[in-house]
Coordinates of N, CA and C in Angstrom, one line a residue:
M1 N 0.8 -1.2 0.0 CA 0.0 0.0 0.0 C 0.9 1.2 0.0
R2 N 0.5 2.2 -0.8 CA 1.2 3.5 -0.9 C 0.2 4.6 -0.9
F3 N 0.5 5.7 -0.3 CA -0.3 6.9 -0.5 C 0.6 8.1 -0.4
S4 N 0.0 9.2 -0.9 CA 0.7 10.5 -0.9 C -0.3 11.6 -0.7
L5 N 0.0 12.5 0.2 CA -0.8 13.7 0.5 C 0.0 15.0 0.3
A6 N -0.5 15.9 -0.4 CA 0.0 17.3 -0.5 C -0.9 18.2 0.2
L7 N -0.4 18.8 1.3 CA -1.3 19.6 2.1 C -0.8 21.0 2.4
P8 N -1.6 22.0 2.7 CA -1.1 23.3 3.0 C -0.3 23.3 4.3
R9 N 0.7 24.1 4.4 CA 1.5 24.2 5.6 C 0.8 25.0 6.6
E10 N -0.2 24.3 7.3 CA -0.9 25.0 8.3 C -1.4 23.9 9.3
A11 N -1.6 24.3 10.6 CA -1.9 23.4 11.6 C -3.1 22.5 11.4
L12 N -4.1 23.0 10.7 CA -5.3 22.2 10.4 C -5.0 21.0 9.5
S13 N -3.9 20.9 8.9 CA -3.6 19.8 8.0 C -3.2 18.5 8.8
I14 N -2.7 18.8 10.0 CA -2.2 17.6 10.8 C -3.3 16.6 11.2
P15 N -4.4 17.1 11.7 CA -5.5 16.1 12.0 C -5.9 15.3 10.7
V16 N -5.8 15.9 9.5 CA -6.2 15.2 8.3 C -5.2 14.1 8.1
I17 N -3.9 14.4 8.2 CA -2.9 13.4 8.1 C -3.1 12.2 9.1
R18 N -3.3 12.6 10.3 CA -3.6 11.6 11.4 C -4.7 10.7 11.0
R19 N -5.8 11.3 10.5 CA -7.0 10.5 10.1 C -6.7 9.5 9.0
V20 N -6.1 10.0 7.9 CA -5.8 9.2 6.7 C -4.8 8.1 7.1
V21 N -3.7 8.4 7.7 CA -2.7 7.4 8.1 C -3.3 6.4 9.1
G22 N -4.0 6.9 10.1 CA -4.6 6.0 11.1 C -5.6 5.0 10.5
D23 N -6.5 5.6 9.7 CA -7.5 4.7 9.0 C -6.9 3.7 8.1
A24 N -5.9 4.1 7.4 CA -5.2 3.1 6.5 C -4.6 2.0 7.3
L25 N -3.8 2.3 8.3 CA -3.1 1.3 9.1 C -4.1 0.4 9.8
R26 N -5.1 1.0 10.4 CA -6.1 0.2 11.1 C -6.9 -0.7 10.1
G27 N -7.1 -0.2 8.9 CA -7.8 -1.0 7.9 C -7.0 -2.2 7.5
L28 N -5.7 -2.1 7.6 CA -4.9 -3.3 7.2 C -4.7 -4.3 8.4
G29 N -5.1 -3.8 9.6 CA -5.0 -4.7 10.8 C -3.8 -4.4 11.7
V30 N -3.2 -3.3 11.5 CA -2.1 -3.0 12.4 C -2.6 -2.8 13.8
S31 N -1.8 -3.2 14.8 CA -2.2 -3.1 16.2 C -2.4 -1.7 16.6
D32 N -3.3 -1.4 17.6 CA -3.5 -0.1 18.0 C -2.3 0.6 18.6
D33 N -1.5 -0.1 19.4 CA -0.3 0.6 19.9 C 0.7 1.0 18.8
C34 N 0.8 0.2 17.8 CA 1.7 0.5 16.7 C 1.2 1.6 15.9
V35 N -0.1 1.7 15.6 CA -0.7 2.8 14.9 C -0.5 4.1 15.7
D36 N -0.7 4.0 17.0 CA -0.4 5.2 17.8 C 1.0 5.7 17.7
D37 N 2.0 4.8 17.7 CA 3.4 5.2 17.6 C 3.6 5.9 16.2
V38 N 3.1 5.3 15.2 CA 3.3 5.9 13.8 C 2.6 7.3 13.8
L39 N 1.4 7.4 14.3 CA 0.7 8.7 14.3 C 1.4 9.8 15.1
V40 N 1.9 9.4 16.2 CA 2.6 10.5 17.1 C 3.8 10.9 16.4
A41 N 4.6 10.0 15.9 CA 5.9 10.3 15.2 C 5.6 11.1 13.9
T42 N 4.6 10.7 13.1 CA 4.3 11.5 11.9 C 3.8 12.9 12.3
S43 N 2.9 13.0 13.3 CA 2.4 14.3 13.8 C 3.5 15.2 14.2
E44 N 4.5 14.7 14.9 CA 5.7 15.5 15.3 C 6.4 16.0 14.1
A45 N 6.7 15.2 13.1 CA 7.4 15.6 11.9 C 6.6 16.7 11.2
C46 N 5.3 16.5 11.1 CA 4.4 17.5 10.4 C 4.3 18.8 11.2
T47 N 4.3 18.7 12.5 CA 4.3 19.9 13.4 C 5.5 20.7 13.2
N48 N 6.7 20.0 13.0 CA 7.9 20.7 12.8 C 7.9 21.4 11.4
V49 N 7.3 20.8 10.4 CA 7.2 21.5 9.1 C 6.3 22.8 9.3
V50 N 5.1 22.6 9.9 CA 4.2 23.7 10.1 C 4.9 24.9 10.9
Q51 N 5.6 24.5 11.9 CA 6.2 25.6 12.8 C 7.5 26.1 12.3
H52 N 8.3 25.3 11.6 CA 9.7 25.7 11.4 C 10.1 25.9 9.9
A53 N 9.3 25.3 9.0 CA 9.7 25.4 7.6 C 9.7 26.9 7.2
R54 N 10.6 27.3 6.4 CA 10.7 28.7 6.0 C 10.0 29.0 4.7
A55 N 9.4 28.0 4.1 CA 8.7 28.2 2.9 C 7.2 28.3 3.1
T56 N 6.5 29.0 2.2 CA 5.1 29.0 2.3 C 4.5 27.9 1.4
G57 N 3.3 27.7 1.4 CA 2.7 26.8 0.5 C 2.4 25.4 1.1
K58 N 2.9 24.4 0.4 CA 2.5 23.0 0.8 C 3.6 22.2 1.3
Y59 N 3.3 21.1 1.9 CA 4.3 20.0 2.2 C 3.7 18.7 1.8
E60 N 4.5 17.7 1.8 CA 4.0 16.4 1.3 C 4.3 15.3 2.3
V61 N 3.3 14.4 2.5 CA 3.5 13.2 3.3 C 3.2 12.0 2.5
T62 N 4.2 11.1 2.4 CA 4.0 9.9 1.7 C 4.2 8.7 2.7
G63 N 3.4 7.7 2.4 CA 3.5 6.5 3.3 C 3.5 5.2 2.5
Q64 N 4.1 4.2 3.0 CA 4.2 2.9 2.3 C 4.2 1.8 3.4
V65 N 3.4 0.8 3.2 CA 3.5 -0.4 4.0 C 3.9 -1.5 3.1
D66 N 5.1 -2.1 3.5 CA 5.7 -3.2 2.7 C 6.6 -4.0 3.6
G67 N 6.5 -5.3 3.4 CA 7.5 -6.2 4.1 C 7.4 -6.1 5.6
G68 N 6.2 -5.8 6.2 CA 6.1 -5.7 7.6 C 6.5 -4.4 8.2
F69 N 6.8 -3.4 7.4 CA 7.2 -2.1 7.9 C 6.3 -1.0 7.3
C70 N 6.2 0.1 8.1 CA 5.6 1.3 7.6 C 6.7 2.3 7.4
M71 N 6.8 2.9 6.3 CA 7.7 4.0 6.0 C 7.0 5.2 5.7
M72 N 7.3 6.3 6.4 CA 6.7 7.6 6.2 C 7.8 8.6 5.8
K73 N 7.4 9.5 4.9 CA 8.3 10.5 4.4 C 7.6 11.8 4.5
I74 N 8.1 12.8 5.2 CA 7.5 14.1 5.3 C 8.5 15.1 4.7
M75 N 8.0 15.8 3.7 CA 8.9 16.7 2.9 C 8.4 18.1 2.9
D76 N 9.3 19.1 3.1 CA 9.0 20.5 2.8 C 10.0 21.0 1.9
W77 N 9.7 22.2 1.3 CA 10.6 22.8 0.3 C 11.1 24.1 0.9
G78 N 11.4 24.1 2.2 CA 12.0 25.3 2.8 C 13.5 25.4 2.5
R79 N 14.1 26.3 3.2 CA 15.6 26.5 2.9 C 16.5 25.4 3.5
G80 N 15.9 24.6 4.4 CA 16.7 23.5 4.9 C 17.9 24.0 5.6
G81 N 19.0 23.1 5.6 CA 20.2 23.5 6.2 C 20.3 23.2 7.7
P82 N 21.4 23.5 8.3 CA 21.5 23.2 9.7 C 20.5 23.9 10.6
R83 N 20.1 23.3 11.6 CA 19.1 23.9 12.5 C 19.9 24.4 13.7
P84 N 19.4 25.5 14.3 CA 20.1 26.0 15.5 C 20.0 25.0 16.6
A85 N 21.0 25.0 17.5 CA 21.0 24.1 18.6 C 19.9 24.4 19.5
P86 N 19.2 23.4 20.0 CA 18.0 23.6 20.8 C 18.4 24.3 22.1
A87 N 17.6 25.3 22.5 CA 17.8 26.0 23.8 C 17.3 25.1 24.9
D88 N 17.9 25.3 26.1 CA 17.5 24.6 27.3 C 16.2 25.2 27.7
R89 N 15.1 24.4 27.5 CA 13.8 24.9 27.8 C 13.3 24.5 29.1
G90 N 14.0 23.7 29.8 CA 13.6 23.2 31.1 C 12.8 21.9 31.1
P91 N 12.7 21.2 32.2 CA 12.1 19.9 32.2 C 10.6 19.9 31.9
L92 N 9.9 21.0 32.1 CA 8.4 21.1 31.9 C 8.0 21.7 30.5
S93 N 9.0 22.1 29.7 CA 8.7 22.7 28.5 C 7.9 21.8 27.5
E94 N 7.0 22.3 26.8 CA 6.2 21.5 25.8 C 6.8 21.5 24.4
S95 N 7.8 22.2 24.2 CA 8.4 22.3 22.8 C 9.9 21.8 22.9
G96 N 10.4 21.5 21.7 CA 11.8 21.1 21.6 C 12.0 19.7 21.8
R97 N 11.0 18.8 21.8 CA 11.2 17.4 22.1 C 10.8 16.5 20.9
G98 N 10.4 17.1 19.8 CA 9.8 16.4 18.7 C 10.8 15.3 18.2
I99 N 12.0 15.6 18.0 CA 13.0 14.6 17.4 C 13.2 13.5 18.4
A100 N 13.3 13.8 19.6 CA 13.5 12.8 20.7 C 12.3 11.8 20.7
I101 N 11.1 12.4 20.6 CA 9.9 11.6 20.6 C 9.8 10.7 19.4
M102 N 10.1 11.3 18.2 CA 10.1 10.4 17.0 C 11.1 9.3 17.2
R103 N 12.3 9.6 17.6 CA 13.3 8.5 17.8 C 12.9 7.4 18.8
A104 N 12.1 7.8 19.8 CA 11.6 6.8 20.8 C 10.5 5.9 20.2
L105 N 9.8 6.4 19.2 CA 8.6 5.7 18.7 C 8.8 4.8 17.5
V106 N 9.9 5.1 16.7 CA 10.1 4.4 15.4 C 11.4 3.7 15.5
D107 N 11.6 2.7 14.6 CA 12.8 2.0 14.5 C 14.0 2.7 13.9
D108 N 13.6 3.5 12.9 CA 14.7 4.3 12.2 C 14.1 5.7 11.9
L109 N 15.0 6.7 12.1 CA 14.6 8.1 11.9 C 15.8 8.7 11.1
D110 N 15.5 9.3 10.0 CA 16.6 10.0 9.2 C 16.1 11.4 8.8
I111 N 16.8 12.4 9.0 CA 16.5 13.8 8.6 C 17.5 14.3 7.7
D112 N 17.0 14.5 6.4 CA 17.9 15.0 5.4 C 17.5 16.5 5.1
S113 N 18.4 17.4 5.4 CA 18.1 18.8 5.2 C 19.2 19.5 4.5
S114 N 18.8 20.2 3.4 CA 19.8 21.0 2.7 C 19.2 22.2 2.1
P115 N 20.0 23.3 1.9 CA 19.5 24.6 1.5 C 18.8 24.5 0.2
D116 N 19.2 23.6 -0.7 CA 18.5 23.6 -2.1 C 17.3 22.7 -2.2
R117 N 17.1 21.8 -1.2 CA 16.0 20.9 -1.3 C 15.0 21.0 -0.2
G118 N 15.2 21.7 0.9 CA 14.4 21.7 2.0 C 14.7 20.5 3.0
T119 N 13.7 20.0 3.7 CA 13.9 19.0 4.7 C 13.0 17.8 4.4
I120 N 13.6 16.6 4.5 CA 12.9 15.3 4.3 C 13.1 14.5 5.6
V121 N 12.0 14.1 6.3 CA 12.1 13.3 7.4 C 11.6 11.9 7.0
H122 N 12.4 10.9 7.3 CA 12.1 9.5 7.0 C 11.9 8.8 8.3
L123 N 10.7 8.1 8.4 CA 10.4 7.4 9.6 C 10.1 5.9 9.1
R124 N 10.7 5.0 9.9 CA 10.5 3.6 9.5 C 10.1 2.8 10.8
K125 N 9.0 2.1 10.8 CA 8.5 1.4 12.0 C 8.1 0.0 11.6
R126 N 8.6 -1.0 12.3 CA 8.2 -2.4 12.1 C 6.8 -2.5 12.7
L127 N 5.9 -3.1 11.9 CA 4.5 -3.2 12.3 C 4.2 -4.4 13.1
T128 N 3.3 -4.3 14.0 CA 2.7 -5.4 14.7 C 1.2 -5.5 14.4
W129 N 0.7 -6.6 14.3 CA -0.6 -6.9 13.8 C -1.6 -7.3 14.8
R130 N -2.9 -7.0 14.6 CA -4.0 -7.5 15.4 C -4.3 -9.0 14.9
D131 N -4.8 -9.8 15.7 CA -5.3 -11.1 15.3 C -6.3 -10.9 14.2
G132 N -6.2 -11.7 13.1 CA -7.1 -11.7 12.0 C -6.9 -10.5 11.1
A133 N -5.7 -9.9 11.1 CA -5.4 -8.7 10.3 C -5.6 -9.0 8.8
L134 N -6.1 -8.1 8.1 CA -6.3 -8.2 6.6 C -5.0 -8.6 5.9
V135 N -3.9 -8.1 6.3 CA -2.7 -8.4 5.6 C -2.3 -9.8 5.8
R136 N -2.5 -10.3 7.0 CA -2.2 -11.7 7.2 C -3.1 -12.7 6.4
R137 N -4.4 -12.3 6.3 CA -5.3 -13.1 5.5 C -4.9 -13.1 4.0
L138 N -4.5 -11.9 3.5 CA -4.1 -11.7 2.1 C -2.8 -12.5 1.9
D139 N -1.8 -12.5 2.8 CA -0.6 -13.2 2.6 C -0.9 -14.7 2.5
R140 N -1.7 -15.3 3.4 CA -2.1 -16.7 3.4 C -2.8 -17.0 2.1
S141 N -3.7 -16.2 1.6 CA -4.4 -16.4 0.4 C -3.5 -16.4 -0.8
L142 N -2.5 -15.5 -0.8 CA -1.6 -15.4 -2.0 C -0.7 -16.6 -2.0
M143 N -0.2 -17.0 -0.8 CA 0.6 -18.2 -0.7 C -0.1 -19.5 -1.1
H144 N -1.4 -19.6 -0.7 CA -2.1 -20.8 -1.1 C -2.4 -20.8 -2.6
N145 N -2.7 -19.7 -3.2 CA -2.9 -19.6 -4.7 C -1.6 -19.8 -5.5
A146 N -0.5 -19.5 -4.9 CA 0.8 -19.6 -5.6 C 1.3 -21.0 -5.7
G147 N 0.8 -21.8 -4.9 CA 1.5 -23.1 -4.9 C 0.9 -24.3 -4.5

């Protein structure tokens, strides 16, 4: 399964992404805890685009489920480049923790940022499945038909 969304760089786009990604993963039978991890990590990446990208206009979110993994890519076309060092915001601050949260929730996080391309965040998460998941039934059906 693959999907791609191009959305305006505004806060109201984030619930749309959460809805589309969550519904797609739940529809395939991904476990609720795993869906929640993907949604929080993706939301953090999208929030960073909305708050920090220096470009106006749109950003793009693409997703793929393949081989037991969910891969998300969040792209903006801002100026990219090095980010300033995070300020010490104190233990109760609600901002400045997005990257740490993403790292804690996914198996792989890669951030590619350059002045000529903007920023691309790659998230990769091994999926866990609910009993009776659609993907498991499809896999069994395909294996039975193949041989």
